[in-house]
């Protein structure tokens, strides 16, 4: 049986995404995103699921940065889920809550709502939304956890508030990484990262122009600091097509003269939205 890693414990949003992606694998909980990556890199896991972007908060930067460091694993799939946050606790009165715990991403997705309605409540980051439930249960009625219904049921917590997220269309896209490349399906996406060779007018434009002229549709563009001097970036692009398609491999060859670094994270079937 395949082993699929995720940010645990059971009941996290990553757990929900993992079950929706593939409920035939053995799910293996890890305590942070680095351990999730390591599990695939060292062969303990066949593959793993990680959040990469959220429609309210944008990029999950830790995962974006860690992708640059992988040696063996590639992106083999994706899935997008709708994320609806609840406030859960052992009690049922919001008046008793002094602290709210969750993963930083989940707290950020509810930031405006919490600031507008409960500015006196202290927000505390923890390793995942399901870990937040576990801690809230231990600590008692002054502690609430932002998490989903399943995490609440697993930890026997009450729903104190629902629909906390600032954006009613709050969705998180997860990538699946694995050690075997995904074959073309005819409906694929490729994720890459690159750095520009030189900082001159139009250097990014020249790369983007190649995609445009060759009719390669881009579905995402992001940048992250190169972690060198100020003003140096790594650009991340998702494009439609598979690297085994001639058109895609040709374009990746054509951009080479404008870039100093290229990493192809993988080509994979365009995922469902659940
Ligand atoms: O804390 C969790 O439950 C997670 O799976 C992490 C995570 C994330 O980092 O984006 C996953 C989905 C939601 O966007 C909120 C939190």
PDB file of N, CA and C and ligand atoms in Angstrom, residues 7 12-14 33 51 54 60 83 103 105-106 109 128-129 172 174, ligand 1:
ATOM      1  N   UNK A   7       0.480  17.031   6.703  1.00  0.00           N
ATOM      2  CA  UNK A   7       0.670  17.759   7.964  1.00  0.00           C
ATOM      3  C   UNK A   7      -0.442  17.336   8.925  1.00  0.00           C
ATOM      4  N   UNK A  12      -6.558  17.680  10.175  1.00  0.00           N
ATOM      5  CA  UNK A  12      -6.086  18.948   9.592  1.00  0.00           C
ATOM      6  C   UNK A  12      -6.699  19.111   8.197  1.00  0.00           C
ATOM      7  N   UNK A  13      -6.575  20.298   7.646  1.00  0.00           N
ATOM      8  CA  UNK A  13      -7.046  20.508   6.268  1.00  0.00           C
ATOM      9  C   UNK A  13      -6.227  19.658   5.301  1.00  0.00           C
ATOM     10  N   UNK A  14      -4.939  19.483   5.627  1.00  0.00           N
ATOM     11  CA  UNK A  14      -4.086  18.635   4.775  1.00  0.00           C
ATOM     12  C   UNK A  14      -4.599  17.190   4.785  1.00  0.00           C
ATOM     13  N   UNK A  33       5.912  20.930   7.785  1.00  0.00           N
ATOM     14  CA  UNK A  33       6.060  20.782   6.330  1.00  0.00           C
ATOM     15  C   UNK A  33       7.439  20.218   5.953  1.00  0.00           C
ATOM     16  N   UNK A  51       0.007  22.202   1.163  1.00  0.00           N
ATOM     17  CA  UNK A  51      -0.681  23.387   0.643  1.00  0.00           C
ATOM     18  C   UNK A  51       0.321  24.297  -0.050  1.00  0.00           C
ATOM     19  N   UNK A  54      -3.407  29.837  -1.335  1.00  0.00           N
ATOM     20  CA  UNK A  54      -4.764  30.003  -0.814  1.00  0.00           C
ATOM     21  C   UNK A  54      -5.371  31.230  -1.486  1.00  0.00           C
ATOM     22  N   UNK A  60       1.787  29.839   0.042  1.00  0.00           N
ATOM     23  CA  UNK A  60       2.275  29.248   1.294  1.00  0.00           C
ATOM     24  C   UNK A  60       3.806  29.234   1.117  1.00  0.00           C
ATOM     25  N   UNK A  83     -12.150  25.819   1.899  1.00  0.00           N
ATOM     26  CA  UNK A  83     -11.789  25.814   3.316  1.00  0.00           C
ATOM     27  C   UNK A  83     -12.760  26.704   4.093  1.00  0.00           C
ATOM     28  N   UNK A 103      -3.105  27.080  12.853  1.00  0.00           N
ATOM     29  CA  UNK A 103      -1.967  27.249  11.958  1.00  0.00           C
ATOM     30  C   UNK A 103      -1.973  28.702  11.484  1.00  0.00           C
ATOM     31  N   UNK A 105      -1.572  30.062   8.677  1.00  0.00           N
ATOM     32  CA  UNK A 105      -2.348  30.282   7.446  1.00  0.00           C
ATOM     33  C   UNK A 105      -3.835  30.416   7.768  1.00  0.00           C
ATOM     34  N   UNK A 106      -4.333  29.565   8.643  1.00  0.00           N
ATOM     35  CA  UNK A 106      -5.760  29.594   8.993  1.00  0.00           C
ATOM     36  C   UNK A 106      -6.084  30.879   9.753  1.00  0.00           C
ATOM     37  N   UNK A 109      -6.344  33.721   7.380  1.00  0.00           N
ATOM     38  CA  UNK A 109      -7.549  33.684   6.539  1.00  0.00           C
ATOM     39  C   UNK A 109      -8.782  34.224   7.272  1.00  0.00           C
ATOM     40  N   UNK A 128      -0.568  23.093  13.344  1.00  0.00           N
ATOM     41  CA  UNK A 128      -1.652  22.835  12.388  1.00  0.00           C
ATOM     42  C   UNK A 128      -2.983  23.128  13.075  1.00  0.00           C
ATOM     43  N   UNK A 129      -4.044  23.171  12.284  1.00  0.00           N
ATOM     44  CA  UNK A 129      -5.363  23.453  12.863  1.00  0.00           C
ATOM     45  C   UNK A 129      -5.826  22.295  13.748  1.00  0.00           C
ATOM     46  N   UNK A 172      -7.975  26.408  -0.837  1.00  0.00           N
ATOM     47  CA  UNK A 172      -6.536  26.141  -0.775  1.00  0.00           C
ATOM     48  C   UNK A 172      -6.191  25.094  -1.813  1.00  0.00           C
ATOM     49  N   UNK A 174      -3.560  22.337  -3.035  1.00  0.00           N
ATOM     50  CA  UNK A 174      -2.508  21.463  -2.514  1.00  0.00           C
ATOM     51  C   UNK A 174      -1.781  20.818  -3.688  1.00  0.00           C
TER      52      UNK A 174
HETATM   53  O1  LIG B   1      -3.353  23.564   9.605  1.00  0.00           O
HETATM   54  C1  LIG B   1      -3.852  22.774   8.787  1.00  0.00           C
HETATM   55  O2  LIG B   1      -4.878  22.134   9.026  1.00  0.00           O
HETATM   56  C2  LIG B   1      -3.215  22.597   7.481  1.00  0.00           C
HETATM   57  O3  LIG B   1      -3.402  21.580   6.834  1.00  0.00           O
HETATM   58  C3  LIG B   1      -2.375  23.719   6.921  1.00  0.00           C
HETATM   59  C4  LIG B   1      -3.148  24.723   6.073  1.00  0.00           C
HETATM   60  C5  LIG B   1      -2.147  25.678   5.318  1.00  0.00           C
HETATM   61  O4  LIG B   1      -1.010  25.816   5.720  1.00  0.00           O
HETATM   62  O5  LIG B   1      -2.585  26.324   4.342  1.00  0.00           O
HETATM   63  C6  LIG B   1      -3.938  24.039   5.035  1.00  0.00           C
HETATM   64  C7  LIG B   1      -5.094  24.583   4.540  1.00  0.00           C
HETATM   65  C8  LIG B   1      -5.661  25.843   5.076  1.00  0.00           C
HETATM   66  O6  LIG B   1      -5.345  26.847   4.129  1.00  0.00           O
HETATM   67  C9  LIG B   1      -5.088  26.218   6.384  1.00  0.00           C
HETATM   68  C10 LIG B   1      -3.991  25.607   6.899  1.00  0.00           C
END
